[in-house]
Short mmCIF file of C-alpha atoms and ligand atoms in Angstrom, two decimals:
data_model
loop_
_atom_site.label_atom_id
_atom_site.label_comp_id
_atom_site.label_asym_id
_atom_site.label_seq_id
_atom_site.Cartn_x
_atom_site.Cartn_y
_atom_site.Cartn_z
CA UNK Q 8 -0.08 -0.01 -0.09
CA UNK Q 9 1.74 3.03 1.01
CA UNK Q 10 4.94 2.29 -1.17
CA UNK Q 11 7.28 4.88 0.82
CA UNK Q 12 6.64 5.28 4.70
CA UNK Q 13 9.56 7.18 5.26
CA UNK Q 14 9.06 10.28 2.03
CA UNK Q 15 7.31 11.82 4.77
CA UNK Q 16 9.74 11.85 7.24
CA UNK Q 17 12.68 12.56 5.27
CA UNK Q 18 15.64 14.79 5.26
CA UNK Q 19 14.75 18.67 3.85
CA UNK Q 20 18.35 18.13 2.15
CA UNK Q 21 17.32 14.79 -0.11
CA UNK Q 22 13.52 16.19 -0.01
CA UNK Q 23 15.09 18.99 -2.42
CA UNK Q 24 17.65 17.19 -3.84
CA UNK Q 25 14.51 15.15 -4.86
CA UNK Q 26 12.66 17.22 -6.44
CA UNK Q 27 14.89 19.46 -8.09
CA UNK Q 28 15.53 15.40 -9.97
CA UNK Q 29 11.53 15.27 -10.64
CA UNK Q 30 11.41 18.66 -12.06
CA UNK Q 31 14.52 18.86 -14.48
CA UNK Q 32 12.73 15.37 -15.97
CA UNK Q 33 9.42 17.25 -16.38
CA UNK Q 34 10.70 20.19 -17.60
CA UNK Q 35 12.59 17.29 -20.29
CA UNK Q 36 8.77 16.02 -20.84
CA UNK Q 37 6.58 19.10 -21.37
CA UNK Q 38 9.29 20.31 -23.43
CA UNK Q 39 8.73 17.25 -25.71
CA UNK Q 40 5.12 15.93 -25.26
CA UNK Q 41 3.13 19.50 -25.50
CA UNK Q 42 3.57 22.34 -27.28
CA UNK Q 43 1.74 24.50 -25.09
CA UNK Q 44 5.20 24.38 -23.21
CA UNK Q 45 7.65 24.10 -25.64
CA UNK Q 46 6.66 27.05 -26.84
CA UNK Q 47 5.77 28.90 -23.10
CA UNK Q 48 9.63 27.82 -22.06
CA UNK Q 49 10.55 29.30 -25.55
CA UNK Q 50 9.92 32.47 -24.75
CA UNK Q 51 11.44 32.16 -20.71
CA UNK Q 52 14.33 31.14 -22.93
CA UNK Q 53 14.55 27.64 -20.17
CA UNK Q 54 15.31 24.46 -21.23
CA UNK Q 55 15.69 21.19 -18.65
CA UNK Q 56 19.34 22.50 -19.19
CA UNK Q 57 18.33 25.11 -17.94
CA UNK Q 58 16.89 23.90 -14.32
CA UNK Q 59 20.80 23.89 -12.53
CA UNK Q 60 18.50 23.57 -8.56
CA UNK Q 61 15.03 24.21 -7.45
CA UNK Q 62 16.27 28.80 -7.62
CA UNK Q 63 16.09 28.14 -10.42
CA UNK Q 64 12.24 27.24 -11.14
CA UNK Q 65 11.26 30.70 -11.28
CA UNK Q 66 12.78 31.04 -14.69
CA UNK Q 67 9.89 28.91 -15.44
CA UNK Q 68 6.54 30.71 -16.78
CA UNK Q 69 3.13 30.70 -14.72
CA UNK Q 70 0.49 28.51 -15.70
CA UNK Q 71 -2.98 29.99 -14.79
CA UNK Q 72 -6.76 28.66 -15.36
CA UNK Q 73 -7.24 30.59 -18.12
CA UNK Q 74 -4.57 28.50 -20.06
CA UNK Q 75 -6.31 25.86 -18.94
CA UNK Q 76 -9.26 26.93 -20.55
CA UNK Q 77 -8.45 28.29 -23.48
CA UNK Q 78 -6.59 25.05 -24.35
CA UNK Q 79 -9.86 23.45 -23.36
CA UNK Q 80 -10.91 20.32 -24.00
CA UNK Q 81 -6.62 19.06 -24.12
CA UNK Q 82 -4.02 20.40 -25.17
CA UNK Q 83 -2.20 20.58 -22.36
CA UNK Q 84 -2.34 16.46 -22.16
CA UNK Q 85 1.33 14.99 -21.50
CA UNK Q 86 -0.23 11.13 -22.75
CA UNK Q 87 -1.33 10.05 -25.87
CA UNK Q 88 -5.81 10.17 -25.52
CA UNK Q 89 -6.20 6.39 -25.32
CA UNK Q 90 -3.35 6.11 -22.15
CA UNK Q 91 -5.70 8.74 -20.29
CA UNK Q 92 -7.44 6.67 -18.12
CA UNK Q 93 -10.04 9.24 -16.31
CA UNK Q 94 -11.88 12.67 -16.42
CA UNK Q 95 -12.78 15.04 -14.32
CA UNK Q 96 -13.83 19.24 -14.64
CA UNK Q 97 -13.21 21.41 -12.07
CA UNK Q 98 -16.02 21.71 -10.27
CA UNK Q 99 -16.56 25.38 -11.95
CA UNK Q 100 -17.23 27.07 -8.84
CA UNK Q 101 -15.62 31.01 -10.39
CA UNK Q 102 -15.63 30.48 -14.16
CA UNK Q 103 -16.46 27.36 -16.72
CA UNK Q 104 -15.17 23.80 -15.59
CA UNK Q 105 -11.47 22.87 -16.55
CA UNK Q 106 -10.30 19.81 -18.32
CA UNK Q 107 -8.46 17.59 -15.68
CA UNK Q 108 -6.36 13.97 -17.52
CA UNK Q 109 -5.48 11.13 -14.63
CA UNK Q 110 -3.33 8.44 -16.42
CA UNK Q 111 -3.21 5.42 -14.47
CA UNK Q 112 -0.11 6.54 -11.98
CA UNK Q 113 -2.44 9.65 -12.02
CA UNK Q 114 -4.94 7.71 -10.05
CA UNK Q 115 -3.35 5.76 -8.15
CA UNK Q 116 -0.54 8.38 -6.72
CA UNK Q 117 -4.34 10.76 -6.27
CA UNK Q 118 -5.52 7.88 -3.66
CA UNK Q 119 -1.79 7.39 -2.41
CA UNK Q 120 -2.20 10.54 -1.24
CA UNK Q 121 -5.60 10.61 0.21
CA UNK Q 122 -4.42 7.19 1.96
CA UNK Q 123 -1.68 8.68 3.25
CA UNK Q 124 -3.07 12.09 4.30
CA UNK Q 125 -6.16 10.00 6.40
CA UNK Q 126 -3.33 7.78 8.03
CA UNK Q 127 -1.47 11.65 9.25
CA UNK Q 128 -5.01 12.51 11.11
CA UNK Q 129 -4.98 8.95 12.38
CA UNK Q 130 -7.20 7.39 10.37
CA UNK Q 131 -6.57 3.33 10.55
CA UNK Q 132 -8.55 -0.21 8.54
CA UNK Q 133 -10.88 0.10 11.56
CA UNK Q 134 -12.60 3.58 10.70
CA UNK Q 135 -15.44 3.33 9.01
CA UNK Q 136 -15.91 6.97 6.29
CA UNK Q 137 -19.31 8.31 5.07
CA UNK Q 138 -17.71 9.95 2.17
CA UNK Q 139 -20.70 13.46 1.83
CA UNK Q 140 -18.48 14.97 -1.03
CA UNK Q 141 -20.31 14.97 -4.64
CA UNK Q 142 -19.99 12.18 -6.50
CA UNK Q 143 -19.33 12.78 -10.33
CA UNK Q 144 -17.07 14.75 -12.10
CA UNK Q 145 -15.62 16.77 -8.80
CA UNK Q 146 -12.97 14.99 -8.06
CA UNK Q 147 -12.99 15.92 -3.98
CA UNK Q 148 -15.60 12.19 -3.19
CA UNK Q 149 -14.32 9.58 -5.86
CA UNK Q 150 -10.44 10.04 -5.53
CA UNK Q 151 -10.98 10.26 -0.74
CA UNK Q 152 -12.99 7.24 -1.87
CA UNK Q 153 -10.02 5.33 -3.25
CA UNK Q 154 -7.79 6.40 -0.18
CA UNK Q 155 -9.83 5.93 2.34
CA UNK Q 156 -9.73 2.41 0.59
CA UNK Q 157 -6.07 1.87 0.02
CA UNK Q 158 -6.29 2.11 4.13
CA UNK Q 159 -8.48 -1.16 3.85
CA UNK Q 160 -11.35 1.92 5.83
CA UNK Q 161 -14.82 0.83 5.38
CA UNK Q 162 -16.07 3.20 2.77
CA UNK Q 163 -20.02 4.96 3.22
CA UNK Q 164 -20.26 6.25 -1.29
CA UNK Q 165 -23.10 8.35 0.54
CA UNK Q 166 -22.82 11.47 -1.71
CA UNK Q 167 -25.01 14.80 0.05
CA UNK Q 168 -27.42 15.65 1.06
CA UNK Q 169 -30.79 13.31 2.16
CA UNK Q 170 -29.86 14.99 6.39
CA UNK Q 171 -32.06 11.91 7.13
CA UNK Q 172 -30.04 8.89 5.66
CA UNK Q 173 -27.04 10.31 6.29
CA UNK Q 174 -27.57 9.72 10.11
CA UNK Q 175 -29.37 6.30 9.31
CA UNK Q 176 -25.94 5.13 7.32
CA UNK Q 177 -24.28 6.68 10.74
CA UNK Q 178 -25.84 5.19 13.31
CA UNK Q 179 -26.11 2.33 11.06
CA UNK Q 180 -22.94 1.35 10.47
CA UNK Q 181 -20.97 2.99 12.93
CA UNK Q 182 -19.89 5.76 10.83
CA UNK Q 183 -16.45 6.82 12.76
CA UNK Q 184 -15.35 9.32 10.13
CA UNK Q 185 -17.30 11.91 7.43
CA UNK Q 186 -15.48 13.26 4.53
CA UNK Q 187 -16.94 16.87 3.67
CA UNK Q 188 -17.35 20.28 2.86
CA UNK Q 189 -17.97 23.22 5.42
CA UNK Q 190 -21.18 24.30 4.17
CA UNK Q 191 -22.19 21.08 4.07
CA UNK Q 192 -21.04 19.88 7.75
CA UNK Q 193 -22.85 23.38 9.06
CA UNK Q 194 -26.52 22.44 7.87
CA UNK Q 195 -25.96 18.68 8.89
CA UNK Q 196 -25.00 19.99 12.27
CA UNK Q 197 -28.05 22.10 12.08
CA UNK Q 198 -29.87 19.41 10.91
CA UNK Q 199 -29.36 16.84 14.08
CA UNK Q 200 -29.90 20.35 16.78
CA UNK Q 201 -33.85 19.42 14.93
CA UNK Q 202 -33.06 16.19 16.17
CA UNK Q 203 -32.40 16.82 20.20
CA UNK Q 204 -29.60 15.07 22.00
CA UNK Q 205 -31.06 11.68 21.46
CA UNK Q 206 -30.52 10.96 17.86
CA UNK Q 207 -26.78 12.20 18.77
CA UNK Q 208 -26.05 9.16 21.04
CA UNK Q 209 -25.65 5.89 19.50
CA UNK Q 210 -22.66 8.02 16.57
CA UNK Q 211 -19.00 6.90 16.61
CA UNK Q 212 -18.08 9.94 14.30
CA UNK Q 213 -14.17 10.88 15.48
CA UNK Q 214 -13.17 12.57 12.90
CA UNK Q 215 -14.97 15.81 10.47
CA UNK Q 216 -12.12 15.43 7.16
CA UNK Q 217 -13.62 19.49 5.82
CA UNK Q 218 -11.97 20.79 2.77
CA UNK Q 219 -13.49 21.92 -1.11
CA UNK Q 220 -14.40 25.35 0.86
CA UNK Q 221 -12.41 28.04 2.48
CA UNK Q 222 -13.84 28.11 6.08
CA UNK Q 223 -12.63 30.36 9.38
CA UNK Q 224 -11.29 28.60 12.97
CA UNK Q 225 -14.71 29.42 13.98
CA UNK Q 226 -17.00 27.36 11.83
CA UNK Q 227 -14.01 24.31 12.72
CA UNK Q 228 -15.11 24.85 15.71
CA UNK Q 229 -19.45 24.44 15.61
CA UNK Q 230 -18.52 22.21 13.26
CA UNK Q 231 -16.13 20.10 16.52
CA UNK Q 232 -19.02 20.91 18.50
CA UNK Q 233 -22.64 20.09 16.46
CA UNK Q 234 -21.00 16.42 15.24
CA UNK Q 235 -18.75 15.77 17.76
CA UNK Q 236 -15.71 15.24 15.75
CA UNK Q 237 -12.01 16.45 15.55
CA UNK Q 238 -11.94 18.27 12.19
CA UNK Q 239 -9.23 18.53 9.45
CA UNK Q 240 -8.32 20.52 7.68
CA UNK Q 241 -8.21 19.21 3.58
CA UNK Q 242 -7.06 20.83 0.70
CA UNK Q 243 -6.77 20.84 -2.70
CA UNK Q 244 -8.14 21.68 -6.51
CA UNK Q 245 -8.60 20.08 -8.79
CA UNK Q 246 -5.46 20.49 -10.66
CA UNK Q 247 -3.24 18.97 -8.75
CA UNK Q 248 -5.25 15.95 -8.75
CA UNK Q 249 -7.81 16.76 -6.03
CA UNK Q 250 -8.46 16.48 -2.72
CA UNK Q 251 -4.67 14.94 -0.03
CA UNK Q 252 -2.90 17.93 -2.06
CA UNK Q 253 -1.74 20.49 1.52
CA UNK Q 254 -3.83 18.11 4.69
CA UNK Q 255 -3.51 18.65 8.62
CA UNK Q 256 -1.56 15.46 10.85
CA UNK Q 257 -3.13 14.51 13.52
CA UNK Q 258 -1.37 17.54 15.18
CA UNK Q 259 -3.29 20.05 13.71
CA UNK Q 260 -1.62 22.79 13.12
CA UNK Q 261 -1.24 23.48 9.17
CA UNK Q 262 -2.68 21.29 6.80
CA UNK Q 263 1.05 19.40 4.94
CA UNK Q 264 1.85 19.71 1.75
CA UNK Q 265 3.23 16.85 0.28
CA UNK Q 266 6.53 18.07 -1.20
CA UNK Q 267 7.61 14.85 -2.98
CA UNK Q 268 4.64 15.83 -5.05
CA UNK Q 269 4.23 19.77 -5.77
CA UNK Q 270 6.68 22.25 -5.78
CA UNK Q 271 4.65 24.80 -3.64
CA UNK Q 272 6.19 28.72 -3.78
CA UNK Q 273 3.65 31.93 -2.10
CA UNK Q 274 3.75 35.00 -4.48
CA UNK Q 275 2.59 38.21 -4.12
CA UNK Q 276 -0.12 38.18 -6.91
CA UNK Q 277 0.75 41.93 -7.85
CA UNK Q 278 4.74 41.82 -8.10
CA UNK Q 279 4.63 38.01 -8.48
CA UNK Q 280 7.71 38.23 -5.93
CA UNK Q 281 8.33 35.85 -3.76
CA UNK Q 282 7.05 35.85 0.00
CA UNK Q 283 8.35 34.56 3.00
CA UNK Q 284 7.60 32.04 5.60
CA UNK Q 285 4.98 33.37 7.58
CA UNK Q 286 3.92 35.90 4.96
CA UNK Q 287 0.34 35.45 3.08
CA UNK Q 288 0.17 36.09 -0.69
CA UNK Q 289 -1.22 33.70 -3.34
CA UNK Q 290 -0.36 29.82 -3.31
CA UNK Q 291 1.65 28.34 -7.08
CA UNK Q 292 1.81 24.33 -7.19
CA UNK Q 293 3.98 22.56 -10.17
CA UNK Q 294 3.40 19.21 -10.22
CA UNK Q 295 6.45 16.36 -9.95
CA UNK Q 296 4.55 13.60 -10.84
CA UNK Q 297 1.58 14.03 -12.78
CA UNK Q 298 1.83 12.10 -16.29
CA UNK Q 299 -1.61 13.24 -18.36
CA UNK Q 300 -1.81 16.86 -17.50
CA UNK Q 301 1.04 17.77 -15.48
CA UNK Q 302 1.18 21.67 -15.10
CA UNK Q 303 4.20 24.11 -14.45
CA UNK Q 304 3.72 27.18 -11.34
CA UNK Q 305 -0.08 27.01 -11.70
CA UNK Q 306 -1.74 29.82 -10.06
CA UNK Q 307 -4.14 28.53 -7.70
CA UNK Q 308 -5.39 32.21 -6.99
CA UNK Q 309 -5.45 30.19 -3.26
CA UNK Q 310 -4.60 32.80 -0.48
CA UNK Q 311 -2.49 31.28 1.66
CA UNK Q 312 1.19 30.66 3.69
CA UNK Q 313 3.61 28.61 4.48
CA UNK Q 314 3.31 28.21 8.40
CA UNK Q 315 6.82 29.02 9.66
CA UNK Q 316 8.98 25.97 11.39
CA UNK Q 317 8.63 22.30 11.19
CA UNK Q 318 5.76 20.23 13.00
CA UNK Q 319 5.75 18.73 16.44
CA UNK Q 320 5.24 15.27 14.06
CA UNK Q 321 8.56 15.07 13.27
CA UNK Q 322 7.31 15.22 9.35
CA UNK Q 323 9.49 17.44 7.01
CA UNK Q 324 7.36 18.46 4.65
CA UNK Q 325 6.20 22.32 5.13
CA UNK Q 326 2.79 23.36 6.45
CA UNK Q 327 -0.22 25.79 4.64
CA UNK Q 328 -1.50 27.86 6.96
CA UNK Q 329 -5.70 27.60 6.63
CA UNK Q 330 -6.71 29.09 2.91
CA UNK Q 331 -8.13 32.02 3.83
CA UNK Q 332 -10.37 32.75 0.04
CA UNK Q 333 -9.18 33.07 -2.65
CA UNK Q 334 -7.50 36.33 -4.88
CA UNK Q 335 -10.60 35.58 -7.31
CA UNK Q 336 -13.36 35.93 -4.17
CA UNK Q 337 -11.89 39.19 -3.08
CA UNK Q 338 -14.52 41.98 -2.84
CA UNK Q 339 -13.96 45.43 -3.42
CA UNK Q 340 -17.17 47.36 -1.66
CA UNK Q 341 -16.77 50.98 -1.50
CA UNK Q 342 -12.90 51.29 -2.30
CA UNK Q 343 -12.17 48.73 0.08
CA UNK Q 344 -11.22 45.05 -0.40
CA UNK Q 345 -13.58 42.57 1.77
CA UNK Q 346 -13.41 38.71 1.15
CA UNK Q 347 -16.29 36.88 2.75
CA UNK Q 348 -14.38 34.68 5.21
CA UNK Q 349 -13.37 37.62 7.02
CA UNK Q 350 -17.32 38.60 7.69
CA UNK Q 351 -18.30 35.00 8.29
CA UNK Q 352 -15.23 34.75 10.95
CA UNK Q 353 -16.88 37.70 12.52
CA UNK Q 354 -21.09 35.83 11.91
CA UNK Q 355 -19.72 32.71 13.26
CA UNK Q 356 -18.81 34.23 16.55
CA UNK Q 357 -21.85 35.49 17.69
CA UNK Q 358 -23.91 32.44 19.06
CA UNK Q 359 -27.19 33.95 18.38
CA UNK Q 360 -26.90 33.83 14.78
CA UNK Q 361 -26.74 30.65 12.95
CA UNK Q 362 -24.93 28.15 10.45
CA UNK Q 363 -25.92 30.15 7.03
CA UNK Q 364 -25.53 33.14 5.75
CA UNK Q 365 -25.52 35.56 2.73
CA UNK Q 366 -23.85 38.19 1.15
CA UNK Q 367 -25.85 41.17 -0.77
CA UNK Q 368 -24.08 43.63 -2.89
CA UNK Q 369 -26.56 46.07 -4.70
CA UNK Q 370 -26.97 48.78 -6.09
CA UNK Q 371 -24.41 51.67 -6.33
CA UNK Q 372 -22.37 49.40 -3.25
CA UNK Q 373 -24.83 48.67 -0.97
CA UNK Q 374 -24.04 45.44 1.84
CA UNK Q 375 -26.62 43.79 3.25
CA UNK Q 376 -25.70 40.77 5.18
CA UNK Q 377 -28.01 37.93 5.72
CA UNK Q 378 -27.53 35.41 8.36
CA UNK Q 379 -29.33 33.08 9.91
CA UNK Q 380 -30.75 32.66 13.70
CA UNK Q 381 -29.52 30.37 15.85
CA UNK Q 382 -32.17 27.29 16.71
CA UNK Q 383 -33.10 28.81 20.49
CA UNK Q 384 -33.59 32.26 19.35
CA UNK Q 385 -36.72 31.83 17.19
CA UNK Q 386 -38.44 33.62 19.45
CA UNK Q 387 -36.26 35.94 19.90
CA UNK Q 388 -38.79 40.12 20.16
CA UNK Q 389 -38.25 42.43 17.34
CA UNK Q 390 -36.18 45.25 19.76
CA UNK Q 391 -33.89 42.61 20.86
CA UNK Q 392 -33.72 41.51 17.21
CA UNK Q 393 -33.07 45.26 15.90
CA UNK Q 394 -30.29 45.75 18.64
CA UNK Q 395 -28.58 42.83 17.39
CA UNK Q 396 -28.64 43.38 13.70
CA UNK Q 397 -26.38 46.68 14.90
CA UNK Q 398 -24.12 45.73 16.87
CA UNK Q 399 -23.16 42.75 14.08
CA UNK Q 400 -23.25 45.76 11.72
CA UNK Q 401 -20.48 47.33 14.32
CA UNK Q 402 -18.68 44.29 14.78
CA UNK Q 403 -19.01 43.89 10.65
CA UNK Q 404 -16.90 47.58 10.46
CA UNK Q 405 -14.88 46.74 12.37
CA UNK Q 406 -13.32 43.69 10.96
CA UNK Q 407 -13.71 44.39 7.72
CA UNK Q 408 -13.68 48.73 7.20
CA UNK Q 409 -17.44 49.90 5.25
CA UNK Q 410 -20.27 48.69 7.75
CA UNK Q 411 -22.75 46.36 5.75
CA UNK Q 412 -26.62 45.81 6.94
CA UNK Q 413 -27.22 43.06 8.68
CA UNK Q 414 -30.46 41.53 8.90
CA UNK Q 415 -31.01 38.38 10.56
CA UNK Q 416 -33.82 35.84 9.14
CA UNK Q 417 -35.74 32.37 11.41
CA UNK Q 418 -33.32 29.88 11.56
CA UNK Q 419 -33.85 28.00 8.19
CA UNK Q 420 -35.15 30.05 5.58
CA UNK Q 421 -31.56 30.88 3.23
CA UNK Q 422 -31.36 27.75 0.94
CA UNK Q 423 -29.57 25.22 2.62
CA UNK Q 424 -26.42 24.29 0.71
CA UNK Q 425 -25.40 20.49 0.25
CA UNK Q 426 -21.94 20.55 -2.20
CA UNK Q 427 -19.19 24.21 -2.34
CA UNK Q 428 -22.07 27.13 -1.07
CA UNK Q 429 -22.36 30.51 -2.39
CA UNK Q 430 -22.26 32.84 0.23
CA UNK Q 431 -22.19 36.34 -1.82
CA UNK Q 432 -24.70 37.40 -4.93
CA UNK Q 433 -23.54 40.37 -6.42
CA UNK Q 434 -26.50 42.35 -8.57
CA UNK Q 435 -24.58 45.78 -8.24
CA UNK Q 436 -25.20 47.99 -10.61
CA UNK Q 437 -22.15 49.89 -11.03
P1 ADP R 521 -13.54 24.83 -8.55
O1 ADP R 521 -11.99 25.84 -8.27
O2 ADP R 521 -14.38 24.18 -10.29
O3 ADP R 521 -14.08 25.04 -7.07
P2 ADP R 521 -12.31 22.63 -6.87
O4 ADP R 521 -13.05 21.65 -7.35
O5 ADP R 521 -10.83 21.75 -7.67
O6 ADP R 521 -12.72 23.39 -8.37
O7 ADP R 521 -12.26 23.43 -5.76
C1 ADP R 521 -11.03 23.74 -5.20
C2 ADP R 521 -10.59 24.37 -4.66
O8 ADP R 521 -11.93 24.46 -3.89
C3 ADP R 521 -9.66 25.34 -4.35
O9 ADP R 521 -8.56 25.74 -5.34
C4 ADP R 521 -9.61 26.10 -2.87
O10 ADP R 521 -9.31 27.25 -3.51
C5 ADP R 521 -11.23 25.87 -2.56
N1 ADP R 521 -10.16 24.04 -1.40
C6 ADP R 521 -10.39 23.18 -1.16
N2 ADP R 521 -9.90 22.60 0.02
C7 ADP R 521 -10.51 24.17 0.33
C8 ADP R 521 -10.06 23.70 1.94
N3 ADP R 521 -9.32 23.13 2.89
N4 ADP R 521 -9.94 25.65 2.48
C9 ADP R 521 -10.25 26.28 1.71
N5 ADP R 521 -10.75 26.20 0.41
C10 ADP R 521 -10.37 25.00 0.07
ZN1 ZN R 522 2.27 17.83 10.81
#
């Protein structure tokens, strides 16, 4: 199963040597097989021979999501089409979907990295994993499914939605771990709350693998409390296999990015200059092992930083801090940069606020934050509600530097989301 258990604790010098030789091979292979990269490399004046150290990575051109769309469907394929084994697309949260091909080895590696990640959280063959991600073109469910099977877990391919059925599965088969998006986790937590404490009693849940969307620490805490689990942050993207790119280990102090498979950079998205550990910028990833569709210096648009120093678990692969959002998610409201996650952070810290919210942008630049009240708060009177709304508006003002309107709604009145949530509706007429 695990081909090389020593890889997770390999010394930095050896790890970097491995990265360099894989990078050199990658550049040579792309030069030979993918006209798109041959041209880009020529423009940048680089060949495989010019990659002498990892620092030479910076001489290579970036690849953007626009490049993936421009070469859609198969312009970046590095193997003959009949050698490709599987197709996934990105879920298209932003813009048109992208097509991603997997060779047999890519399929196996993707599962391997997920298995490695799960094991790092303490998961074993005795666990029962209920996979509540969407099965289909989205990588989230399938890749994790095969990863957990590699460990020998009993995997329940539940998919999202249908909370009654999810609960029945958990009760009947003793589910110990769930894999789901933060928005569905919050929704399911709400559903469990509605059921009362009896429904929770027979559950054996211990771990939740939560990812595919940004979420705040407060949201994580809410999920942990409601489901009685430890949450492990899971980061991945279809362009890099899907889930299993970076994952929290049992120490839960940042997500180890598996550096034998990917080279990570954090750059200033405007100047493209590299940023030191601890500084927040755009994550850029280079695939080292992908066969069907390798990508060089892929601009993920995800905003994060490298957690400085080593992890207490002894793994040598560096850690990413919680993703604070996507560069694409940034809203400019009245001239101020606002990330939806900042709003979420404030809302989730307020006990009377429930788990679902929506940010509406209308008119010339008017922001309204709609938030559901928590279950126990539905009796709140008008006066109390107005008071709380203005208190929340004031707290938001100090976090995002612009004061939105706040509207508190009865529990369960906003549309529920099972997969990736749509938190922002922008109808501005600017
Ligand atoms: P799409 O770009 O259509 O959403 P994917 O399904 O491949 O395509 O989603 C990958 C994206 O999901 C990442 O680039 C990132 O923005 C987001 N994401 C995945 N995991 C996490 C996580 N743990 N925290 C924050 N964001 C995440
Ligand atoms: Zn660790």
